[in-house]
């Protein structure tokens, strides 16, 4: 009796095990041919017990039908399982199916199985049913098991037929289109964006850019690892010239790709290379050719929709159609149009341009003068030669000149070449760009640039504030300070070397000019942090390589060694002509002597010294004999009676060189 505890299974019989072992050992085919079904009820019981398959069986308990197999295959999920299938048509039956047997070509029962009871009615019973009976059984090896059938007597299930059709379609080189195609190496796992397309599980993708090219091919997207598409997952389905179209993508949409790997292909081992053949074939609506196709060349000035050959383009002037050289005067023809033609002679030659009547509008011709005699260019017949400004008449080229002409109506007009610059408005107008202020390259210098470079001021800027920071843009201008105060120079690194800042102080007080940061100012013989430009004076500060230089203008003179000085109670001052003036004071001793030491020795000698007493008495002064030397002297002070005393104050002033 069948209940919830009943077990159903299939096993090889002892005969079946022996035959499989023999086939595996000898490497011979073991042919399975037929399937038998029975009701396992030889006694005709109303409720027979569930049959239990036994390896000792050589026949079914009560077999009522034995027919050829219609399918024998390996389970795609478990390669150790064989699936045998038979179809019972609608007009056979009227019995129960409780047991199943599998027979080989020798007629031996090699596998047996039980199943849940199923009644197979006859068509005459009012229930026409085609019954599919399958047996799944485990074997040690599927390599030598084959199916031997007679197609004439075997039925096929719709599932089997569809599977076979899909299997054969998968072997075709034209594959089902893919949604997207890769553009770079990717990880073949998970949902991702490929060529701008957000992929969904189940989408087909052409993977063609893997670093390991063996991993290329059509794939199906999954949340986990991607798998190869069913129509491209083995070597029978992936063959040279496999072709697949791409549906969407930022760059790959509507492209067609072909597998160009030749020879035997082993999927997962052989490197697969795909080539874009979207435009690789000549199509009726948009032909694309390969190799070196040729076509008839249209007439020289044809403007129709005929195919343009390279010969035609050569003549059209997109590049020179040819080159000629001549040492004599020449009348040119239409065959010279589009070419470059050179003339060279010690005497002037004449080139007559082709008649415009035989030349298309817009055609060009270029002539060159390569000889010291020059070249005279004239028109043919009544044709006129015009310059670019519309001046008519012959055109003369000097040695080295070129001239390009274009055919317009009944004239040849100059449109190019070196000679065109004679007539170009650019040469006579204000059309050139002035280079940066301190540029010292080989660029063209405008009058504006020259004016600045000659030392003329580029303009004047008047500063009316007491505190300001100068900018590099003020270099080269006359900067006038209308108000006394403190100015700051630009950073040395922000100003070009050699740039000058001319400062005129028109105010009534001093203008102090400071440096910025760690910059320094070298004022002639001194290194300072600031310089002073007095009222009514002027000075020029120059940007040097490592420091600011203050060496021009009257305000800079006081920093010169030639005008050096030490201004104090005892001091000195120099003049550029060599004159040195020194001054000081002293007090007499008890004998009326004042011992003078000059603040600096005179390089040569003192020329004059003038003492002066400070007090209410009228005193006499004298220099003591030979004591007037470069380093100093001795003074003697006494009253009218010749008496002297200590403590008299004396001021002196000495001049020398």
XYZ file of C-alpha atoms in Angstrom:
657
model
C 0.000 0.000 0.000
C 1.311 3.452 -0.959
C 1.470 6.079 1.792
C 3.596 9.026 2.971
C 6.379 6.663 4.006
C 6.733 5.010 0.615
C 10.134 5.413 -1.077
C 10.735 5.620 -4.824
C 14.147 5.145 -6.467
C 16.062 3.682 -9.406
C 19.134 1.413 -9.307
C 21.360 -0.514 -11.665
C 20.785 -4.253 -11.587
C 23.719 -6.589 -11.009
C 23.763 -7.218 -14.743
C 23.761 -3.458 -15.351
C 26.665 -2.852 -12.950
C 28.716 -5.575 -14.591
C 28.060 -4.239 -18.075
C 28.953 -0.677 -17.102
C 32.176 -1.840 -15.442
C 33.046 -3.780 -18.581
C 32.324 -0.750 -20.810
C 34.448 1.507 -18.607
C 37.336 -0.964 -18.475
C 37.422 -1.714 -22.197
C 36.341 1.729 -23.363
C 33.513 0.302 -25.448
C 30.045 1.721 -25.920
C 27.207 0.429 -23.787
C 23.998 0.888 -25.725
C 20.729 1.402 -23.861
C 17.778 0.877 -26.166
C 14.394 0.244 -24.537
C 12.236 1.026 -21.529
C 9.616 -1.259 -20.072
C 6.749 -0.352 -17.732
C 4.605 -2.635 -15.592
C 1.892 -2.610 -12.967
C 3.883 -4.833 -10.486
C 0.670 -6.782 -9.889
C 0.974 -10.261 -11.371
C -1.707 -11.527 -8.967
C -4.311 -8.972 -10.010
C -4.776 -7.613 -6.504
C -7.056 -4.628 -5.937
C -4.382 -2.808 -3.910
C -1.016 -4.418 -4.598
C 2.018 -3.570 -2.433
C 4.588 -1.005 -3.567
C 7.341 -2.818 -5.498
C 10.892 -2.403 -4.175
C 13.622 -2.393 -6.886
C 16.220 -5.141 -6.421
C 19.659 -5.447 -8.013
C 18.947 -9.160 -8.513
C 16.007 -8.487 -10.842
C 16.277 -9.711 -14.415
C 12.722 -8.701 -15.351
C 9.849 -6.578 -14.107
C 7.192 -8.138 -11.895
C 4.442 -7.652 -14.455
C 5.619 -5.772 -17.527
C 2.871 -4.721 -19.920
C 4.773 -2.478 -22.356
C 8.348 -2.332 -23.716
C 9.300 0.222 -26.385
C 12.458 2.063 -27.607
C 13.747 5.090 -25.687
C 13.165 8.459 -27.235
C 15.893 10.235 -25.197
C 18.912 9.378 -23.053
C 20.962 12.232 -21.608
C 23.159 13.311 -18.737
C 21.458 15.395 -16.052
C 22.727 19.007 -16.594
C 22.718 19.521 -12.821
C 24.488 16.260 -11.842
C 26.857 14.682 -14.353
C 26.695 11.314 -12.517
C 22.961 10.938 -13.217
C 21.540 9.440 -16.429
C 18.017 10.458 -17.509
C 16.174 7.941 -19.697
C 12.869 8.949 -21.271
C 10.034 7.220 -23.092
C 6.708 8.487 -24.421
C 3.511 6.398 -24.247
C 1.058 7.648 -26.871
C -2.605 8.345 -26.128
C -3.881 5.154 -27.794
C -1.900 2.815 -25.510
C -2.596 2.030 -21.866
C -5.549 0.976 -19.825
C -3.137 -0.150 -17.109
C -1.265 1.064 -14.016
C 2.364 2.080 -14.045
C 4.187 1.124 -10.823
C 7.527 -0.197 -12.086
C 9.996 0.854 -14.804
C 12.830 -1.123 -16.382
C 15.686 -0.132 -18.700
C 17.052 -2.614 -21.242
C 20.247 -2.621 -23.304
C 20.863 -3.763 -26.859
C 21.240 -7.377 -25.590
C 17.748 -7.299 -24.068
C 19.061 -7.458 -20.497
C 17.363 -5.536 -17.693
C 20.153 -3.181 -16.577
C 18.217 -0.698 -14.395
C 14.980 -0.897 -12.463
C 12.843 1.687 -10.646
C 9.559 1.986 -8.820
C 7.248 4.995 -9.057
C 4.112 6.397 -7.551
C 1.200 4.518 -9.143
C -0.127 6.263 -12.245
C -3.008 4.968 -14.351
C -2.467 5.351 -18.101
C -5.928 5.498 -19.669
C -6.819 4.549 -23.197
C -8.211 7.052 -25.639
C -11.359 4.939 -25.793
C -11.867 5.577 -22.074
C -12.487 9.227 -22.802
C -9.137 10.440 -21.468
C -6.505 10.818 -24.144
C -3.145 11.457 -22.509
C 0.349 11.179 -23.844
C 2.445 9.868 -20.962
C 6.132 10.780 -20.531
C 8.012 8.277 -18.374
C 11.477 9.257 -17.095
C 13.990 7.258 -15.068
C 16.908 8.975 -13.291
C 19.666 6.646 -12.070
C 23.206 7.108 -10.801
C 26.156 5.624 -12.670
C 29.877 5.680 -11.949
C 30.666 7.042 -15.429
C 28.565 8.425 -18.281
C 31.382 8.436 -20.829
C 30.596 5.105 -22.561
C 26.803 5.062 -22.276
C 25.036 5.713 -25.587
C 21.459 5.704 -26.848
C 20.534 3.420 -29.680
C 17.154 4.281 -31.167
C 15.193 3.913 -34.365
C 13.894 7.429 -35.135
C 11.041 5.940 -37.113
C 9.422 4.387 -34.040
C 10.306 6.907 -31.305
C 8.146 9.828 -30.230
C 9.613 13.123 -29.018
C 8.300 15.481 -26.345
C 7.706 19.097 -27.179
C 10.304 20.005 -24.536
C 12.878 17.798 -26.234
C 12.108 19.207 -29.654
C 12.396 22.783 -28.406
C 15.633 21.967 -26.617
C 17.059 20.431 -29.768
C 16.002 23.443 -31.840
C 17.603 25.830 -29.355
C 20.720 23.690 -29.261
C 21.069 23.819 -33.030
C 20.258 27.533 -33.210
C 22.952 28.137 -30.605
C 25.497 26.651 -32.969
C 24.794 29.289 -35.614
C 27.330 32.112 -35.987
C 24.622 34.817 -35.848
C 23.846 35.145 -32.137
C 20.960 36.756 -30.308
C 21.670 40.463 -29.776
C 23.106 41.715 -26.496
C 21.827 44.677 -24.533
C 25.261 46.261 -24.081
C 28.951 45.715 -24.775
C 31.972 46.401 -22.591
C 34.547 49.083 -23.372
C 37.206 48.000 -20.864
C 38.218 45.139 -18.587
C 35.545 44.507 -15.901
C 34.838 42.129 -13.026
C 32.313 39.589 -14.262
C 30.137 39.730 -11.174
C 27.145 41.699 -9.939
C 24.878 44.370 -11.373
C 26.900 47.250 -12.793
C 26.978 50.032 -15.384
C 28.551 49.132 -18.732
C 28.969 51.774 -21.471
C 26.494 53.999 -19.663
C 23.860 51.231 -19.380
C 22.605 50.138 -15.936
C 22.387 46.376 -16.267
C 19.681 44.133 -14.825
C 19.859 40.470 -13.940
C 19.273 38.422 -17.085
C 20.630 41.038 -19.510
C 22.935 39.756 -22.219
C 26.299 41.550 -22.475
C 29.125 41.178 -24.976
C 32.339 41.016 -22.937
C 35.149 41.813 -25.388
C 37.828 43.795 -23.553
C 39.082 41.472 -20.817
C 42.803 41.491 -20.081
C 42.527 37.707 -20.093
C 40.975 37.424 -23.564
C 39.935 33.821 -22.880
C 37.165 35.298 -20.695
C 35.628 37.259 -23.592
C 32.282 36.311 -25.112
C 28.522 36.816 -24.595
C 27.467 36.632 -20.920
C 24.251 36.793 -18.900
C 24.242 39.310 -16.042
C 23.555 38.021 -12.535
C 23.567 39.406 -9.002
C 26.468 37.059 -8.335
C 28.937 35.704 -10.855
C 28.026 36.136 -14.515
C 27.650 33.002 -16.654
C 28.252 32.562 -20.339
C 25.142 32.867 -22.501
C 23.497 29.542 -23.413
C 24.189 30.141 -27.107
C 27.908 30.656 -26.445
C 28.861 28.392 -23.555
C 30.786 25.626 -25.330
C 33.088 25.060 -28.271
C 30.331 23.874 -30.624
C 28.542 27.199 -30.190
C 31.589 29.490 -30.272
C 33.296 29.272 -33.650
C 35.227 31.715 -35.880
C 33.078 34.531 -37.352
C 30.528 34.425 -34.524
C 28.582 37.695 -34.887
C 26.518 39.639 -32.358
C 24.749 43.029 -32.446
C 24.615 45.547 -29.577
C 21.303 47.237 -28.757
C 22.175 50.248 -26.561
C 25.134 52.083 -25.020
C 26.860 55.457 -24.953
C 29.460 54.387 -27.525
C 28.573 50.836 -28.563
C 24.879 51.212 -29.449
C 23.864 49.709 -32.820
C 27.308 48.219 -33.432
C 28.010 44.752 -34.787
C 30.928 42.652 -33.564
C 32.543 39.601 -35.128
C 34.784 36.983 -33.529
C 37.990 37.075 -35.569
C 39.806 34.329 -33.665
C 40.631 31.569 -36.151
C 41.208 27.847 -35.704
C 39.846 25.487 -33.076
C 38.330 27.302 -30.108
C 38.119 25.927 -26.585
C 35.808 28.125 -24.536
C 37.555 29.352 -21.414
C 41.001 28.538 -22.826
C 41.317 30.145 -26.261
C 41.752 33.932 -26.391
C 38.681 35.434 -28.085
C 39.112 38.619 -30.131
C 36.132 40.640 -31.389
C 36.239 43.252 -34.167
C 33.749 46.044 -34.848
C 32.319 45.350 -38.302
C 29.475 47.862 -38.168
C 30.996 49.638 -41.169
C 33.115 46.736 -42.239
C 31.020 45.618 -45.181
C 29.722 47.403 -48.226
C 25.985 47.894 -47.744
C 23.475 48.927 -50.310
C 22.398 52.030 -48.400
C 25.909 53.068 -47.278
C 28.712 51.155 -48.988
C 32.096 50.847 -47.315
C 34.933 49.282 -49.270
C 38.207 47.677 -48.294
C 41.345 47.112 -50.302
C 41.964 49.520 -53.164
C 38.721 50.063 -55.121
C 38.867 52.190 -58.266
C 36.332 54.201 -60.215
C 36.247 56.356 -63.358
C 37.604 59.880 -62.815
C 34.964 62.583 -63.538
C 35.715 65.526 -65.813
C 38.159 68.044 -64.346
C 35.681 70.627 -63.078
C 32.718 68.320 -62.562
C 30.410 69.437 -59.724
C 27.841 66.630 -59.811
C 27.365 63.771 -57.333
C 29.784 61.474 -59.123
C 32.336 59.549 -57.082
C 35.508 61.637 -56.621
C 38.721 59.696 -57.195
C 42.152 60.648 -55.841
C 43.060 61.834 -59.339
C 40.062 64.170 -59.365
C 40.957 65.624 -55.960
C 44.542 66.185 -57.048
C 43.322 68.363 -59.892
C 40.861 70.279 -57.726
C 43.629 71.987 -55.758
C 43.099 70.464 -52.340
C 46.791 69.808 -52.718
C 49.029 70.692 -55.617
C 48.132 68.523 -58.574
C 51.704 68.709 -59.771
C 54.925 70.708 -59.943
C 56.772 72.140 -62.932
C 59.842 74.312 -63.346
C 60.713 76.452 -66.335
C 63.680 78.594 -67.402
C 61.720 80.304 -70.186
C 58.515 82.308 -70.547
C 55.451 80.071 -70.714
C 51.770 80.231 -71.666
C 49.965 78.097 -69.089
C 46.926 75.915 -69.883
C 44.079 74.403 -67.881
C 46.248 71.352 -67.170
C 48.443 73.581 -65.002
C 45.501 74.553 -62.748
C 45.908 73.253 -59.188
C 49.666 72.976 -59.549
C 52.764 74.831 -58.345
C 54.904 76.199 -61.172
C 58.369 77.679 -60.660
C 60.198 80.037 -63.045
C 63.942 80.672 -62.874
C 66.152 82.818 -65.092
C 68.776 85.568 -64.889
C 66.422 87.754 -66.945
C 62.774 88.498 -66.329
C 60.380 85.785 -67.558
C 56.685 86.098 -68.400
C 54.004 83.624 -67.279
C 50.615 83.853 -69.027
C 47.820 82.472 -66.858
C 45.405 79.886 -68.386
C 42.369 81.284 -70.254
C 39.555 81.687 -67.728
C 37.058 80.359 -70.276
C 38.425 76.852 -69.801
C 38.749 76.917 -66.027
C 36.051 76.375 -63.389
C 35.091 79.104 -60.937
C 37.165 78.844 -57.751
C 40.055 76.923 -59.313
C 43.520 77.991 -58.182
C 47.060 78.111 -59.549
C 50.311 79.021 -57.770
C 53.434 80.535 -59.346
C 56.903 81.023 -57.843
C 59.822 83.237 -58.874
C 63.054 81.304 -58.315
C 65.445 83.354 -60.453
C 67.149 86.746 -59.987
C 65.449 88.098 -63.102
C 62.009 87.864 -61.502
C 58.685 86.900 -63.056
C 55.988 88.962 -64.787
C 52.458 87.492 -64.614
C 49.844 88.484 -67.220
C 46.373 87.336 -68.220
C 45.427 85.488 -71.385
C 43.702 87.558 -74.071
C 41.151 89.830 -72.454
C 41.490 88.161 -69.034
C 42.497 90.560 -66.279
C 44.938 89.926 -63.434
C 43.798 91.612 -60.222
C 45.597 92.094 -56.941
C 43.802 91.360 -53.693
C 42.818 95.045 -53.502
C 41.344 95.089 -56.995
C 44.235 96.806 -58.781
C 44.421 95.519 -62.362
C 47.480 94.914 -64.439
C 50.476 92.630 -64.753
C 52.031 91.535 -61.487
C 55.804 91.329 -61.079
C 57.409 88.898 -58.631
C 60.925 89.330 -57.269
C 63.286 86.499 -56.431
C 61.735 84.284 -53.768
C 58.183 85.606 -54.201
C 55.137 83.363 -54.651
C 51.638 84.216 -55.877
C 48.415 82.207 -55.688
C 45.504 83.121 -57.979
C 41.853 82.094 -57.990
C 39.630 82.107 -61.060
C 36.665 84.485 -60.633
C 34.499 85.164 -63.711
C 36.856 86.506 -66.406
C 39.699 87.353 -64.063
C 42.509 85.821 -62.055
C 42.578 87.387 -58.574
C 45.569 87.303 -56.238
C 44.574 85.565 -52.980
C 47.790 84.183 -51.539
C 51.541 83.929 -51.620
C 54.225 86.243 -50.275
C 53.529 88.977 -52.854
C 50.020 89.447 -51.435
C 51.473 91.254 -48.414
C 52.245 94.249 -50.647
C 48.518 94.860 -50.959
C 47.210 93.573 -47.621
C 45.581 96.102 -45.302
C 47.140 94.262 -42.386
C 50.555 95.624 -43.293
C 49.388 99.248 -43.194
C 46.858 99.194 -40.383
C 46.931 98.904 -36.614
C 46.341 95.173 -36.695
C 49.314 93.751 -34.822
C 49.460 92.718 -31.199
C 51.858 94.550 -28.891
C 53.997 92.059 -26.981
C 54.255 92.167 -23.161
C 56.197 95.121 -21.806
C 59.515 93.396 -21.149
C 59.423 90.742 -23.883
C 62.869 90.204 -25.423
C 62.048 87.494 -27.980
C 61.864 87.628 -31.764
C 58.206 88.639 -32.004
C 57.205 91.575 -34.221
C 57.638 94.920 -32.387
C 54.821 97.458 -32.809
C 55.374 101.215 -32.558
C 53.780 101.042 -29.126
C 56.368 98.473 -28.010
C 59.243 100.504 -29.519
C 58.026 103.696 -27.845
C 58.215 102.002 -24.470
C 61.553 100.325 -25.203
C 63.248 103.607 -26.211
C 62.959 104.993 -22.701
C 59.938 107.206 -23.242
C 57.329 107.006 -20.556
C 54.310 104.940 -21.502
C 52.154 107.405 -19.581
C 51.804 109.252 -16.266
C 50.151 108.193 -13.038
C 49.541 110.731 -10.263
C 49.164 109.339 -6.741
C 47.155 111.535 -4.384
C 47.243 109.372 -1.253
C 49.852 109.385 1.502
C 50.150 105.584 1.569
C 50.132 103.340 -1.483
C 51.627 100.105 -2.805
C 53.029 100.294 -6.305
C 52.156 97.558 -8.827
C 54.348 96.041 -11.579
C 52.023 97.612 -14.162
C 53.307 101.075 -13.172
C 56.803 100.238 -14.424
C 57.785 102.468 -17.342
C 55.342 105.241 -16.368
C 56.061 108.647 -14.811
C 54.743 108.315 -11.263
C 54.013 111.651 -9.585
C 53.458 111.873 -5.830
C 51.123 114.752 -5.062
C 51.131 114.104 -1.331
C 53.963 113.289 1.070
C 53.782 109.897 2.698
C 55.014 106.305 2.638
C 54.976 104.129 -0.475
C 55.708 100.408 -0.817
C 57.420 98.747 -3.766
C 56.007 95.578 -5.388
C 57.563 92.286 -4.403
C 60.808 91.781 -6.275
C 59.587 88.418 -7.615
C 56.462 90.040 -9.077
C 58.356 92.489 -11.298
C 60.408 91.698 -14.425
C 64.139 92.229 -14.055
C 65.040 95.632 -15.475
C 61.659 97.259 -14.931
C 61.927 100.898 -13.802
C 59.796 102.953 -11.426
C 60.361 106.718 -11.945
C 59.044 108.692 -8.965
C 58.688 112.513 -8.990
C 57.865 114.124 -5.619
C 55.781 117.228 -6.307
C 54.604 117.551 -2.699
C 56.034 119.732 0.070
C 57.293 116.826 2.172
C 59.340 113.638 1.851
C 58.117 110.456 0.197
C 59.564 107.375 1.901
C 59.726 104.323 -0.388
C 59.853 100.970 1.465
C 60.624 97.499 0.173
C 58.322 94.490 0.829
C 59.038 91.338 2.829
C 62.694 90.316 2.812
C 63.533 92.343 -0.292
C 66.381 94.832 0.026
C 67.250 98.116 -1.673
C 70.813 98.794 -2.769
C 71.125 102.591 -2.900
C 74.405 103.059 -4.746
C 76.933 102.288 -1.978
C 74.415 101.425 0.742
C 72.002 98.597 1.494
C 68.812 99.978 3.035
C 65.205 99.020 3.688
C 63.838 102.329 2.416
C 64.896 105.400 0.490
C 63.755 109.015 0.735
C 62.730 111.189 -2.176
C 62.675 114.772 -0.859
C 60.166 117.396 -1.912
C 60.817 118.644 -5.419
C 63.233 115.799 -6.159
C 62.988 112.595 -8.169
C 64.443 109.095 -8.150
C 64.373 105.882 -10.176
C 64.121 102.423 -8.607
C 65.078 99.471 -10.837
C 64.161 95.815 -10.314
C 67.424 93.859 -10.209
C 67.955 90.109 -10.159
C 68.262 89.864 -6.366
C 67.422 93.338 -5.047
C 65.984 96.754 -5.844
C 68.516 99.287 -7.152
C 68.289 103.031 -6.376
C 70.908 104.678 -8.569
C 69.226 107.306 -10.743
C 67.779 110.746 -10.084
C 68.858 113.574 -7.768
C 67.378 111.825 -4.732
C 69.911 109.001 -5.167
C 72.968 111.296 -4.978
C 73.111 111.347 -1.214
C 73.634 107.579 -1.239
C 76.694 107.920 -3.515
C 80.231 107.701 -2.096
C 81.039 110.867 -4.086
C 78.442 112.788 -2.070
C 78.914 110.884 1.165
C 78.615 112.747 4.485
C 78.358 112.368 8.206
C 76.064 115.021 9.589
C 76.590 115.624 13.309
C 78.307 118.091 15.706
C 81.613 116.887 14.338
C 81.155 115.755 10.747
C 82.125 115.866 7.120
C 80.712 116.069 3.596
C 82.178 115.121 0.209
C 81.615 116.649 -3.217
C 81.878 114.883 -6.582
C 84.763 117.235 -7.578
C 86.892 115.864 -4.706
C 86.334 118.746 -2.273
C 85.857 117.641 1.344
C 84.464 119.871 4.064
C 84.859 118.989 7.763
C 83.752 120.697 10.945
C 83.922 120.378 14.697
C 84.571 122.159 18.026
C 87.003 122.157 20.964
C 87.902 123.790 24.300
C 91.213 125.543 25.110
C 93.553 124.214 27.729
C 95.320 126.472 30.257
C 97.751 127.600 27.591
C 95.007 128.404 25.050
C 95.621 125.351 22.875
C 92.888 123.395 21.029
C 93.963 120.046 19.594
C 91.890 119.215 16.485
C 91.534 115.722 14.962
C 89.548 115.696 11.714
C 86.581 113.231 11.621
C 88.214 111.656 8.533
C 91.731 112.248 7.222
C 91.962 114.315 4.066
C 93.169 112.031 1.217
C 95.654 114.703 0.189
C 95.773 117.657 2.606
C 93.611 120.346 4.216
C 93.603 123.600 2.263
C 92.052 125.923 4.790
C 90.800 125.961 8.376
C 88.768 128.702 10.016
C 88.412 128.826 13.824
C 85.754 130.867 15.654
C 85.502 131.660 19.369
C 82.127 131.568 21.035
C 81.904 134.142 23.837
C 81.780 137.848 24.795
C 85.506 138.542 24.348
C 87.314 139.383 21.173
C 90.045 136.765 20.880
C 92.807 136.079 18.440
C 93.199 132.678 16.765
C 96.144 131.016 15.133
C 97.182 127.707 13.662
C 100.349 126.467 15.154
C 102.920 126.317 12.371
C 103.464 122.986 10.699
C 100.807 121.287 12.779
C 98.169 121.546 9.971
C 98.269 118.019 8.498
C 95.836 115.591 6.842
C 94.668 114.177 10.147
C 94.309 117.382 12.163
C 96.021 120.499 13.629
C 96.658 122.577 16.785
C 94.926 125.942 17.355
C 96.123 128.730 19.720
C 93.665 131.250 21.212
C 94.592 134.404 23.230
C 93.199 137.827 24.035
C 94.533 141.212 22.910
C 97.080 141.292 25.669
C 98.382 137.883 24.716
C 96.960 136.091 27.726
C 95.257 132.678 27.426
C 93.111 130.629 29.704
C 91.347 127.292 29.766
C 87.713 126.729 28.875
C 87.259 128.973 25.911
C 84.874 127.317 23.352
C 86.162 127.210 19.761
C 84.360 126.062 16.562
C 86.375 125.242 13.452
C 85.691 124.542 9.741
C 88.288 122.893 7.431
C 88.301 122.491 3.638
C 90.609 120.158 1.698
C 90.774 117.318 -0.736
